[in-house]
XYZ file of C-alpha atoms in Angstrom:
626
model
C -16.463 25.604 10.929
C -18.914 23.923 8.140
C -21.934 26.154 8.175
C -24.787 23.697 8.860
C -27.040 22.954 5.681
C -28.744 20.509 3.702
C -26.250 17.839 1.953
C -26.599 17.340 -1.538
C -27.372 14.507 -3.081
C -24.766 13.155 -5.536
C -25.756 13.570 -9.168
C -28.297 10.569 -10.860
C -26.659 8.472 -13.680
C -29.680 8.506 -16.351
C -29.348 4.762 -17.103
C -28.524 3.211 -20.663
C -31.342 2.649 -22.846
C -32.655 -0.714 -22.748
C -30.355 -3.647 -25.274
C -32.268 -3.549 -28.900
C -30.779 -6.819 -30.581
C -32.021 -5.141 -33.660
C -30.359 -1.996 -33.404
C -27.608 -2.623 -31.048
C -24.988 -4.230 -34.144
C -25.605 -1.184 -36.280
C -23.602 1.572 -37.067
C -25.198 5.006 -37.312
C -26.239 4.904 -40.965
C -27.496 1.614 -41.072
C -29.289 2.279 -37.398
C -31.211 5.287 -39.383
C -32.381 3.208 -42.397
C -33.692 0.853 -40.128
C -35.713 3.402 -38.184
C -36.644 5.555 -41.021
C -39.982 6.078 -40.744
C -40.724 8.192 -44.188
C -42.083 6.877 -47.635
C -39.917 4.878 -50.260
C -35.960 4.436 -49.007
C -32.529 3.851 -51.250
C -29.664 2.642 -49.362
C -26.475 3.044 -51.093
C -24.069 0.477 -49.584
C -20.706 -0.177 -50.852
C -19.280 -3.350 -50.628
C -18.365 -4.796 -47.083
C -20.705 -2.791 -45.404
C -22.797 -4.939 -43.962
C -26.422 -4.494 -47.063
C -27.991 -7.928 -46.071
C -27.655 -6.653 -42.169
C -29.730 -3.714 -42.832
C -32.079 -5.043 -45.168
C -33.103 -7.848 -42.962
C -32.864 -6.073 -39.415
C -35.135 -3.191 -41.276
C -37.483 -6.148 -41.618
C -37.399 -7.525 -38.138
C -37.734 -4.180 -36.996
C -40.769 -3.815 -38.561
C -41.980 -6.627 -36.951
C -41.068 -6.124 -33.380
C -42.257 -2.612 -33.447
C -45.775 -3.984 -34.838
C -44.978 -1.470 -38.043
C -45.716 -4.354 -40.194
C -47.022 -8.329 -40.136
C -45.029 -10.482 -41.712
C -47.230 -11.434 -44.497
C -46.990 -7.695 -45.666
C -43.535 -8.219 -46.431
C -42.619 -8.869 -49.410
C -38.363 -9.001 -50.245
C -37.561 -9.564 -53.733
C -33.959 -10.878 -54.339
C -32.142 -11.820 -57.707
C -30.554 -15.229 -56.854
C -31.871 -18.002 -54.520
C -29.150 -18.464 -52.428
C -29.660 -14.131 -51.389
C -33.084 -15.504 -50.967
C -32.245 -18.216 -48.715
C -29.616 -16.404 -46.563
C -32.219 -13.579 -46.113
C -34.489 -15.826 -44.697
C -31.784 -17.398 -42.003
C -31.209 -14.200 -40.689
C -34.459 -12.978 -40.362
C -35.298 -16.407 -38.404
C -32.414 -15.610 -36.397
C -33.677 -12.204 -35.522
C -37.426 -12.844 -34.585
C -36.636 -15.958 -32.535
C -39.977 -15.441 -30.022
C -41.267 -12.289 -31.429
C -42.999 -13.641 -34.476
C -44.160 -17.318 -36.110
C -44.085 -15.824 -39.528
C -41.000 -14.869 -41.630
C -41.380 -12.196 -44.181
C -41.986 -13.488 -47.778
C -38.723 -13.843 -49.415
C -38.395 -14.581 -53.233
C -36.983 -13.595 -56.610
C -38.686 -11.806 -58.781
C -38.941 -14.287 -61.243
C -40.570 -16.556 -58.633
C -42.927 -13.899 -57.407
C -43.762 -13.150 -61.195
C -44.617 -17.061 -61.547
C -47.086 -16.683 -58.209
C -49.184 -13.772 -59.734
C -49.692 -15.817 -62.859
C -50.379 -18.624 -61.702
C -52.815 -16.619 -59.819
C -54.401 -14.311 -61.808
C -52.420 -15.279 -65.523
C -55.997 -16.628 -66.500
C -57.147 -12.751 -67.156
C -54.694 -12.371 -69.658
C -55.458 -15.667 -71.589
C -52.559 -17.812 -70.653
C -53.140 -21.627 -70.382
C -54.157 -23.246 -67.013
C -51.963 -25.134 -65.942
C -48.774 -23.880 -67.970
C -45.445 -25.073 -67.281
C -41.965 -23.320 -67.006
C -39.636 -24.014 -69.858
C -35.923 -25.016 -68.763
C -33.045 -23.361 -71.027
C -31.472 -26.195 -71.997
C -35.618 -26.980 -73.466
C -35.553 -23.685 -74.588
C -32.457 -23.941 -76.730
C -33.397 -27.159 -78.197
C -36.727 -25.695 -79.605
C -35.328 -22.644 -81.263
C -32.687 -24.592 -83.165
C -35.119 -27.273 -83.931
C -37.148 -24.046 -85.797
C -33.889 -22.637 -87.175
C -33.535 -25.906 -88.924
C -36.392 -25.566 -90.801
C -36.957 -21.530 -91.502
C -34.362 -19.177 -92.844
C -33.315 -19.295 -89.503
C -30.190 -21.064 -90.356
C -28.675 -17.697 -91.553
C -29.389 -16.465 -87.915
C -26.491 -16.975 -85.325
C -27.631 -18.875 -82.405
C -25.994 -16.754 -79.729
C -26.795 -13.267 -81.795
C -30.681 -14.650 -81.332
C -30.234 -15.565 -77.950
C -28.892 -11.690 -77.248
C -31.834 -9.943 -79.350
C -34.407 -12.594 -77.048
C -35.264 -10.313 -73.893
C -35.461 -7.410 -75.685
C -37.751 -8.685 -78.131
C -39.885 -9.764 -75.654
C -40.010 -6.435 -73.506
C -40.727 -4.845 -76.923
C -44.141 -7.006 -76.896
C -45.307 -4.622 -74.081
C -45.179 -1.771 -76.551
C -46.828 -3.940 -79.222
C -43.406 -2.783 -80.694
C -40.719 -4.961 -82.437
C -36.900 -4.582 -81.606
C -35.825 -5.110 -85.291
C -37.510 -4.158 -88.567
C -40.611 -5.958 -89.425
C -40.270 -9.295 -91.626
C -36.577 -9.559 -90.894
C -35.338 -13.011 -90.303
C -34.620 -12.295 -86.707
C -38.338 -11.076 -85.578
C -39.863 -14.201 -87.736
C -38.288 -16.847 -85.769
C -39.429 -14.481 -82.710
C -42.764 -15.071 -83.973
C -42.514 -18.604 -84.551
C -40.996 -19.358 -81.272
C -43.470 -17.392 -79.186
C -46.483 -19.249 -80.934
C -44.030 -23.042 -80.258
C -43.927 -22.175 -76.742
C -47.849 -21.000 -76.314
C -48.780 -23.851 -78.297
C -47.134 -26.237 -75.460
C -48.573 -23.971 -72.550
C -44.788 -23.029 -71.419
C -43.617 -19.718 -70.735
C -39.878 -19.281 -70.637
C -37.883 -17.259 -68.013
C -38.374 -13.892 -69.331
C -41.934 -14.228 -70.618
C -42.415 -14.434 -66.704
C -41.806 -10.694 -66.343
C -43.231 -9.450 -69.723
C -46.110 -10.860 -68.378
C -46.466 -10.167 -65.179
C -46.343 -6.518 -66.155
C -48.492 -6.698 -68.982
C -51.274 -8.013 -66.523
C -50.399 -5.453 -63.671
C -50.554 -2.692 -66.142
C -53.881 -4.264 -67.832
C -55.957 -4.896 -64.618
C -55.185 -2.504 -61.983
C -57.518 -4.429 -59.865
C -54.745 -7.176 -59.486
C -52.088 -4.793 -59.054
C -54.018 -2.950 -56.116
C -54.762 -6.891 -54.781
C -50.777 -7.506 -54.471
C -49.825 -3.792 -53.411
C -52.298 -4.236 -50.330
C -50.986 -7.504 -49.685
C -47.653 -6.469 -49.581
C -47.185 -2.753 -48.400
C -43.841 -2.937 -47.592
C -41.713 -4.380 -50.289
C -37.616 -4.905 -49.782
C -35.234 -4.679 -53.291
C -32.089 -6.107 -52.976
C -29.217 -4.977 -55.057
C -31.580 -2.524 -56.984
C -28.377 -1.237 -59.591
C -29.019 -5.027 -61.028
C -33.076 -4.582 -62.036
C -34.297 -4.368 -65.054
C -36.673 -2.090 -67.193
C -39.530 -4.325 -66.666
C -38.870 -5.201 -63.123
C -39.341 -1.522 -62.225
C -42.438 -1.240 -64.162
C -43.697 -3.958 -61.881
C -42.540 -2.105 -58.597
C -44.049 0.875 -59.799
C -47.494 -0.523 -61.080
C -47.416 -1.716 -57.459
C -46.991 1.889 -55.858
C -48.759 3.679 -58.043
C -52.181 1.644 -57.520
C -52.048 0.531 -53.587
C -49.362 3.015 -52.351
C -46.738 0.207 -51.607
C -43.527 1.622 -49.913
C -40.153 0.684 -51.307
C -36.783 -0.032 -49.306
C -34.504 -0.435 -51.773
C -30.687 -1.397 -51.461
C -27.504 -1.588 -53.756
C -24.538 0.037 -54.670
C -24.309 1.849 -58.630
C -20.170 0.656 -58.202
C -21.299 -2.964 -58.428
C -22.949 -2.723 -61.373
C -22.043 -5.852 -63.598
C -24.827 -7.154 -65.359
C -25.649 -5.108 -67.984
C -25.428 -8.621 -70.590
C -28.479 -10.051 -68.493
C -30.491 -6.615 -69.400
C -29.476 -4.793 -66.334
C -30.341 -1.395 -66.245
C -27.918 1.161 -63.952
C -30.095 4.319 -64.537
C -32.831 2.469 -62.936
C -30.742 3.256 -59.536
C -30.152 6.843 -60.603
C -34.040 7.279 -61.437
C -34.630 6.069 -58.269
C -36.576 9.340 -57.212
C -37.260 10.152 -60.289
C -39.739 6.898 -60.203
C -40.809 6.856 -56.631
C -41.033 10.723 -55.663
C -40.478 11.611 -52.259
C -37.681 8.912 -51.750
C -34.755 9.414 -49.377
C -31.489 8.310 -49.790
C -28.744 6.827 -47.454
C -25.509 5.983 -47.805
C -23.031 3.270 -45.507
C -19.506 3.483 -46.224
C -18.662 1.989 -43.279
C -16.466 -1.201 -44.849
C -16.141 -4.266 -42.251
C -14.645 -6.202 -44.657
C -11.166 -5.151 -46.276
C -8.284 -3.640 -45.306
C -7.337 0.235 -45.296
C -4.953 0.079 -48.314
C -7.158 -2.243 -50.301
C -10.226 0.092 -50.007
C -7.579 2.766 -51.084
C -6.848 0.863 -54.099
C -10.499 0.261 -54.921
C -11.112 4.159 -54.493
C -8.267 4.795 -56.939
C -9.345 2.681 -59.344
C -12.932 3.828 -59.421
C -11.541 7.601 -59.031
C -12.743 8.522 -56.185
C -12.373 11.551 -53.882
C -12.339 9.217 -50.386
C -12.080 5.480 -50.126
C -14.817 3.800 -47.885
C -14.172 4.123 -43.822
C -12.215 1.301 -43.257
C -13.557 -0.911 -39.453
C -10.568 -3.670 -39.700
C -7.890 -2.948 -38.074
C -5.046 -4.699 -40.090
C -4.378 -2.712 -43.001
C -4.693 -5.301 -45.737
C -1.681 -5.369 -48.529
C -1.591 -5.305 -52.778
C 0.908 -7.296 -54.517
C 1.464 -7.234 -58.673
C 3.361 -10.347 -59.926
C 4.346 -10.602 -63.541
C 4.622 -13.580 -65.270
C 5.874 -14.471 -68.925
C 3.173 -16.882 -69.701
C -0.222 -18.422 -68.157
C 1.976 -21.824 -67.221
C 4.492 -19.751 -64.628
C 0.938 -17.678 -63.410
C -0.400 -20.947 -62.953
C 2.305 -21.886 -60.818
C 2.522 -19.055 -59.025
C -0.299 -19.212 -57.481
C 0.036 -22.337 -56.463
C 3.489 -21.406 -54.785
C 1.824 -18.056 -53.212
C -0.601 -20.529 -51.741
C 1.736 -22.916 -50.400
C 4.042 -19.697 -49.252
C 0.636 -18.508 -47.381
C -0.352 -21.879 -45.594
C 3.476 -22.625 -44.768
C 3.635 -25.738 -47.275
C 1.132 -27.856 -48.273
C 3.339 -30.607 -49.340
C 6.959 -32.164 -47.951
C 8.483 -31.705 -51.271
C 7.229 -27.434 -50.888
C 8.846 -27.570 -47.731
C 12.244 -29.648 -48.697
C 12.804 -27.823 -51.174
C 13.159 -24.375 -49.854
C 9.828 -22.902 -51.597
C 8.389 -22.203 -48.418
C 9.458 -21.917 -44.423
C 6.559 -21.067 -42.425
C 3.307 -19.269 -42.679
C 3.780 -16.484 -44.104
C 3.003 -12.596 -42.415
C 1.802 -14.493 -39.509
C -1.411 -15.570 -40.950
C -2.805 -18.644 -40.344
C -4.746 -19.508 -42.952
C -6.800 -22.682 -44.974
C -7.654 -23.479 -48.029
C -10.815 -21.946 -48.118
C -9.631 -18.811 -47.343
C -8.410 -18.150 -50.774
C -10.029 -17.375 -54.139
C -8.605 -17.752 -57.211
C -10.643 -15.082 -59.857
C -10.566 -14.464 -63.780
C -12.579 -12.838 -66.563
C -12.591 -16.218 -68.241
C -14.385 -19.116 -67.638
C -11.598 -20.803 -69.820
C -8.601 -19.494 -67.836
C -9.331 -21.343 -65.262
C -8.622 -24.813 -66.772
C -4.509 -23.953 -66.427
C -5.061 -23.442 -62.536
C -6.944 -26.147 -61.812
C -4.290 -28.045 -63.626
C -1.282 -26.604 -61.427
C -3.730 -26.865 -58.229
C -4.256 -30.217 -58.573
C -0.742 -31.330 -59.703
C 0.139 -29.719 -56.650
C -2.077 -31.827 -54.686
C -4.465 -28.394 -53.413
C -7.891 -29.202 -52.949
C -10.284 -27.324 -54.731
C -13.565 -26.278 -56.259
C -14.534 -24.588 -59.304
C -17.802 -22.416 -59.315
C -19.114 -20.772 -61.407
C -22.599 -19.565 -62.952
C -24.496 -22.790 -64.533
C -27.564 -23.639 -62.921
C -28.038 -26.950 -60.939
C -30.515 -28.040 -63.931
C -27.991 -28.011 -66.528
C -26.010 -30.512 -64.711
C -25.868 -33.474 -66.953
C -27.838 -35.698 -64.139
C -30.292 -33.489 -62.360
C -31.405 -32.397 -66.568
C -31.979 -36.115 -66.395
C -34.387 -35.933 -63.842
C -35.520 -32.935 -63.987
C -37.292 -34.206 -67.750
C -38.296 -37.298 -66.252
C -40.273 -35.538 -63.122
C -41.480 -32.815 -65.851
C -43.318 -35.339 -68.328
C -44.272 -37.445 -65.585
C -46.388 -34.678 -63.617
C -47.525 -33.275 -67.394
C -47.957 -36.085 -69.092
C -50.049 -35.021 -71.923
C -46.816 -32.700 -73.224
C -44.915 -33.851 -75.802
C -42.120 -32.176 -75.798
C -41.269 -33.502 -72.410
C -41.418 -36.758 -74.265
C -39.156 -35.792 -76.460
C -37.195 -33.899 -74.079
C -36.397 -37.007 -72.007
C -36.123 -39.551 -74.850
C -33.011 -36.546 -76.234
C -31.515 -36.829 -72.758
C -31.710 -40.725 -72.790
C -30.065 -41.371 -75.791
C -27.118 -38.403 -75.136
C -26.507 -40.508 -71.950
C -26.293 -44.033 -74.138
C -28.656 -45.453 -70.863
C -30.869 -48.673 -71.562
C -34.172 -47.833 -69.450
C -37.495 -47.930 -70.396
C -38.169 -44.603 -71.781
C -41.611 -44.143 -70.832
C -42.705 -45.782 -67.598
C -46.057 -45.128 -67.080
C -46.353 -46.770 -64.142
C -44.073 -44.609 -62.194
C -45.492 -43.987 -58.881
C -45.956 -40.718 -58.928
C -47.158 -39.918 -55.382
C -44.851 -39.205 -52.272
C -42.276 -36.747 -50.912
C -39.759 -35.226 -53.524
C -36.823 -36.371 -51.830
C -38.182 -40.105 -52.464
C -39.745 -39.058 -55.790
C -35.938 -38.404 -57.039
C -34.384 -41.341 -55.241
C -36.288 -43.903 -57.446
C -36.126 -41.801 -60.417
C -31.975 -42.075 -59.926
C -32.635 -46.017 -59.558
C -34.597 -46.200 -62.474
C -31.595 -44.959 -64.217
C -28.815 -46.644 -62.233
C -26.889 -42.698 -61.085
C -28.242 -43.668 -57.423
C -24.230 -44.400 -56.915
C -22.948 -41.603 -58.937
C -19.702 -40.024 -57.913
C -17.269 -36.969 -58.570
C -19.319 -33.853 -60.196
C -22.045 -35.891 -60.836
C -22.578 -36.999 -57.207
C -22.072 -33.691 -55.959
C -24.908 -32.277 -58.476
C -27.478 -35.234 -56.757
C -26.788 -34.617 -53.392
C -27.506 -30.827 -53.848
C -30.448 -31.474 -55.582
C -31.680 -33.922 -52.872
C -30.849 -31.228 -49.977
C -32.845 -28.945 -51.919
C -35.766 -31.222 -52.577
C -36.179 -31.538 -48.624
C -38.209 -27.996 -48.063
C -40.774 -29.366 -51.295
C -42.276 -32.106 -48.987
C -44.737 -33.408 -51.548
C -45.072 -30.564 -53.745
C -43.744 -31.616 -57.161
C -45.024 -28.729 -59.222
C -43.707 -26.047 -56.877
C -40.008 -28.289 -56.907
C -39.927 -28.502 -60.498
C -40.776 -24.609 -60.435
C -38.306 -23.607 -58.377
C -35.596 -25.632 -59.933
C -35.879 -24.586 -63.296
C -36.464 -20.864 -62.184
C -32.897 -20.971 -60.776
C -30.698 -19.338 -63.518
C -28.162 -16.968 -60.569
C -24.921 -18.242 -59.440
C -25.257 -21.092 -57.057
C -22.172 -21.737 -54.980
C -24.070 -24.425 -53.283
C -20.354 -26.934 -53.803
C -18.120 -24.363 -51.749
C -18.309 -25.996 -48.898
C -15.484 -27.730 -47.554
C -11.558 -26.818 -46.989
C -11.124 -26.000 -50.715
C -9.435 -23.426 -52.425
C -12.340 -21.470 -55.063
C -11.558 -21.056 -58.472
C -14.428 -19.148 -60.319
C -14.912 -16.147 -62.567
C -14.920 -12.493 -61.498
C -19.251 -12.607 -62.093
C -19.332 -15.723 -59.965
C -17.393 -13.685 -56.926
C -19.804 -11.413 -56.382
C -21.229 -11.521 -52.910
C -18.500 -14.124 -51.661
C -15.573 -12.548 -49.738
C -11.672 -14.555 -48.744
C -8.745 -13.194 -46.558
C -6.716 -14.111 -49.628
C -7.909 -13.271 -53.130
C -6.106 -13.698 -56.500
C -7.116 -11.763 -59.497
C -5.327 -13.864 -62.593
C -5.011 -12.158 -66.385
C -4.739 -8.468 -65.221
C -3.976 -7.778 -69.122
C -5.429 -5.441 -71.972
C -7.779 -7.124 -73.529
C -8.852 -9.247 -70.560
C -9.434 -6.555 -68.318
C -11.196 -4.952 -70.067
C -12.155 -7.676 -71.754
C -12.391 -6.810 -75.911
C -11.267 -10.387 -77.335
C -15.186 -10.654 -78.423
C -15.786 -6.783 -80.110
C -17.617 -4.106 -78.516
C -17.186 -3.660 -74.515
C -18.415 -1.272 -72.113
C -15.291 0.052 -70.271
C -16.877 1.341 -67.522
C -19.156 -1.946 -66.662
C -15.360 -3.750 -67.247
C -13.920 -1.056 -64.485
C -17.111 -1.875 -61.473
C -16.259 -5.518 -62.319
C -12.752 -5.335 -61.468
C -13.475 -3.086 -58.453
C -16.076 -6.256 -57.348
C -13.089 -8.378 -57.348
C -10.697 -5.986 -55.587
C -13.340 -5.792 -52.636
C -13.754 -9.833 -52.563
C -10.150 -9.545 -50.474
C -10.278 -8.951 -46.246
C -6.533 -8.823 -46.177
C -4.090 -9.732 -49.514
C -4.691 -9.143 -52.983
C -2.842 -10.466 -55.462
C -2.673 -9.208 -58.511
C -1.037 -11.198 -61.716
C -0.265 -11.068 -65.537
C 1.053 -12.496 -67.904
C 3.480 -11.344 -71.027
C 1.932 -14.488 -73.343
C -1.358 -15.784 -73.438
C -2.627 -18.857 -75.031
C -6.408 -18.459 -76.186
C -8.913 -20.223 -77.977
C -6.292 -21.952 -79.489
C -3.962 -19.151 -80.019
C -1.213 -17.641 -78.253
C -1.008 -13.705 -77.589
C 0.784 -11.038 -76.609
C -0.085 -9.364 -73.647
C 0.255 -5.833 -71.889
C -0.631 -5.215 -68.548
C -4.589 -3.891 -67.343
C -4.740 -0.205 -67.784
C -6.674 -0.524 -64.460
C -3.256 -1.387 -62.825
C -2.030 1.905 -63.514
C -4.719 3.616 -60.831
C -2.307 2.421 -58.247
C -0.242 4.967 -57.131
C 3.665 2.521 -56.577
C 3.441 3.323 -52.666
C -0.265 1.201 -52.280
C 1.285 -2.034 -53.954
C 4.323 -3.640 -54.428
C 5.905 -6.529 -56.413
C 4.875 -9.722 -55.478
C 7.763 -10.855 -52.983
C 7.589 -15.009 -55.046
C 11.447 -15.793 -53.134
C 13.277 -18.944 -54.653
C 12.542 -21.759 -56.127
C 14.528 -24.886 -57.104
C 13.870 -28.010 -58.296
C 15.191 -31.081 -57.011
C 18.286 -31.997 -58.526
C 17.740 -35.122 -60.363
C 19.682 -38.318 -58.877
C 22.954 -39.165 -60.643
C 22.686 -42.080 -63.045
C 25.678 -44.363 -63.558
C 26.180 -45.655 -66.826
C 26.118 -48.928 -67.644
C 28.844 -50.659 -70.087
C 26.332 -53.425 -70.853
């Protein structure tokens, strides 16, 4: 018999914390930096694992949790497009919680709002304008012709230009006093004040200088913005870190900083790496995060990366297909050329009847289904790619080539960029003279000077009848495609000329506004970064490519992160290729493979499996007697 007693009651589920949209798509890591609730924050985060997704739910988070208004946010990016895809997201994420996004911007940009603020304090003109580089260029050789800057190289003065100017800050000079170099410095600086222009890097130089001389201003932006957000921090800058810390240091700003040391690449721009391993050093106190959860790229091509940047464990791979590395060798750039374009025809399963009569391909290959914008074609040379776009388009594969010019040194949108300048600041010459040079380069008959322009209404329209004026309102090919970006751009300006004409000559990052479409990419291993294919192709895996010494002096381990960037472009295949012969600048070399090829161990890659290929036999041809 049951003895009688009291039942128990069955054991209470605790129930599930309520859904978070913000936290729920995080991983542990990223879930902590998002909720991290101490002082200044670096977040080291490999490629693949997810940066932008942390960076922008730490803002929303912020927001939701009443933490921080979204005026107080300020995210500084180095490239508009980062900029604008920031922004999407973060709309995305605070869809009903908030009517304000976060203040997104470059730092250039933001430099250009604090003196056009507060630039008056440190003497500089009101209103100033921004000069473009293609201006910029113009006036330094235009003083080289008449100095003893003719024994100057152009290019040499172009490299000594940012430093010189950061060396203004510690009323320093880079070279030695009265050398040829630091008098057409001189001369150029007092050309360019003389016109009330700044050019791209006087914005930072000054900026600081007018942080560091009125802390008043600095304290003004720090309380302002008390959160700040740096994205990819391994690319900033001496003087861009000066600015961060003039902000902490006066209004006790906290930094959330994000990047990843491996990715390093732009050292040539003025890029800095020990900024990211001073980190703590310059904001004391800071923690430090890592994610090395990669959602990106296959097991065995995260091996590969780790092998080639020697290290002890590759990144945690999330995708579940294990991604592959293939090596082809090639005798010259011709047959690389072409094998690509038979590797892409092999991938889609034939792109044209004659790849499929003649036995070069079957079906898809590996079971992937794949398009043409799936795959990227890379190089370390902008000039390698002009023997694959030949082969692509003999081939009949639609593609695109991107690469790192800005949208105003497109042949059409300089155009009107110099007309819009010298019609909003008309009393500047050298806009005169800027547009009358572009005028006669393009052989146009227009009046050069209309002064009765109307120069009131919406950008957009602004720009339409500036393209009439000129007859490019039916422009095609690259020249159509440079308009219609520039018009999709000009639609967030509404009326705002000065703030367009701002914006477009601050943009100097890689724009890969022309992807779109079912096209195959063909850029440079720079231009890749941030972009990402199931397919990628590195081309020219040779000494003396990569690395890259053809030009003197290189830094071998800057040459090492960049291939690594490329490696971790690819979600499933990389191909690697060479070539034995290599035709140059008008020579032809002899090539030996990347010493980065031999960090792959032979079980993590294998020859490129490029089957048989035949031509058609030509058609017999009977002889005539006659």
């Amino acid at each position: 018999k049951k003895r009688p007693g009291r039942e128990i009651a069955p054991a209470r589920k605790t129930p599930p914390p309520p859904s978070d949209p913000i936290l729920d798509p995080l991983n542990d890591a990223q879930r902590e930096a998002v909720l991290h609730e101490g002082g200044h924050l670096l977040v080291v985060a490999g490629p693949g694992t997810g940066k932008t997704l942390t960076l922008t739910h730490r803002m929303a988070s912020l927001i939701r949790s009443g933490r921080g208004a979204p005026e107080q946010i300020l995210g500084l990016t180095f490239t508009r497009k980062a900029a604008r895809e920031m922004e999407e997201r973060i709309v995305s994420l605070l869809q009903g919680h908030a009517a304000a996004i976060p203040h997104i911007t470059t730092f250039h940009g933001f430099c250009l709002e604090i003196l056009r603020e507060e630039g008056h304090r440190i003497g500089m003109s009101s209103p100033f304008s921004i000069c473009p580089e293609p201006d910029r260029d113009a006036i330094i050789r235009e003083i080289f012709s008449k100095t003893e800057g003719r024994k100057i190289n152009f290019r040499t003065f172009l490299n000594h230009l940012p430093a010189l100017k950061r060396a203004t800050l510690a009323d320093e000079e880079e070279s030695t006093p009265g050398s040829a170099v630091v008098t057409a410095f001189r001369m150029y600086q007092e050309k360019l004040r003389g016109l009330g222009m700044l050019d791209l890097d006087d914005l930072e130089v000054e900026a600081s200088r007018l942080l560091d001389n009125h802390p008043g201003v600095a304290e003004k932006y720090a309380l302002m913005y008390p959160h700040l957000f740096v994205d990819e921090y391994q690319d900033t800058n001496r003087i861009q870190v000066a600015i961060l810390k003039a902000l902490v240091r006066v209004g006790g700003a906290r930094i959330f900083a994000i990047g990843d040391p491996d990715q390093a690449i732009y050292a040539f721009r003025g890029a800095d790496l020990q900024n990211f391993f001073r980190f703590s050093d310059d904001f004391p106190g800071a923690a430090t995060i890592h994610l090395e959860q990669n959602y990106r790229s296959g097991r065995r091509l995260l091996e590969g990366a780790a092998f080639l940047m020697e290290k002890e464990k590759p990144l945690e791979a999330v995708a579940k297909e294990p991604g592959n590395i293939s090596i082809a060798s090639c005798r010259s750039e011709k047959e690389e050329a072409e094998m690509v374009v038979a590797a892409i025809e092999r991938l889609l399963g034939g792109t044209t009847y004659f790849s499929l009569d003649s036995g070069r391909v079957a079906s898809h290959e590996d079971g992937m289904s794949l398009s043409f914008c799936d795959i990227g074609v890379l190089y370390r040379l902008n000039t390698q790619g002009d023997a694959l776009e030949e082969a692509l388009s003999r081939a009949g594969i639609p593609l695109v080539r991107s690469g790192e010019t800005p949208l105003i040194q497109k042949r059409p949108v300089r155009l009107i960029c110099s007309f819009l300048q010298m019609v909003q600041y008309p009393g500047t010459d050298s806009y005169r003279k800027n547009y009358a040079r572009m005028v006669e380069e393009m052989n146009m008959q227009v009046p050069l000077f209309p002064e009765s322009f109307p120069g009131t209404g919406t950008v957009p329209d602004l720009i339409r009848k500036c393209m009439g004026i000129h007859g490019i309102e039916t422009a095609s090919g690259e020249d159509g495609e440079s308009l219609r970006r520039l018009l999709a751009w000009a639609e967030v300006f509404d009326d705002d000329l000065p703030a367009f004409l701002d914006a477009l000559v601050l943009e100097r990052g890689i724009d890969h506004g022309g992807l779109e479409g079912d096209r195959v990419g063909l850029m440079s291993l720079h231009a890749a970064k941030g972009l990402e294919w199931p397919v990628v192709f590195i081309t020219g895996c040779e000494d003396r490519l990569i690395p890259c010494s053809l030009f003197g002096d290189h830094d071998n381990a800057e040459e090492r992160r960049l291939f690594y960037v490329g490696m971790t472009r690819a979600r499933s295949r990389l191909i690697l290729s060479h070539a034995r012969r290599r035709a140059l600048n008008g020579r032809v070399l002899e090539m030996a493979p990347s010493p980065f090829l031999e960090a792959f161990p032979p079980s993590l890659c294998r020859p490129l499996d490029r089957g048989t290929w035949k031509p058609k036999a030509r058609p017999h041809h009977q002889l005539n007697l006659f």
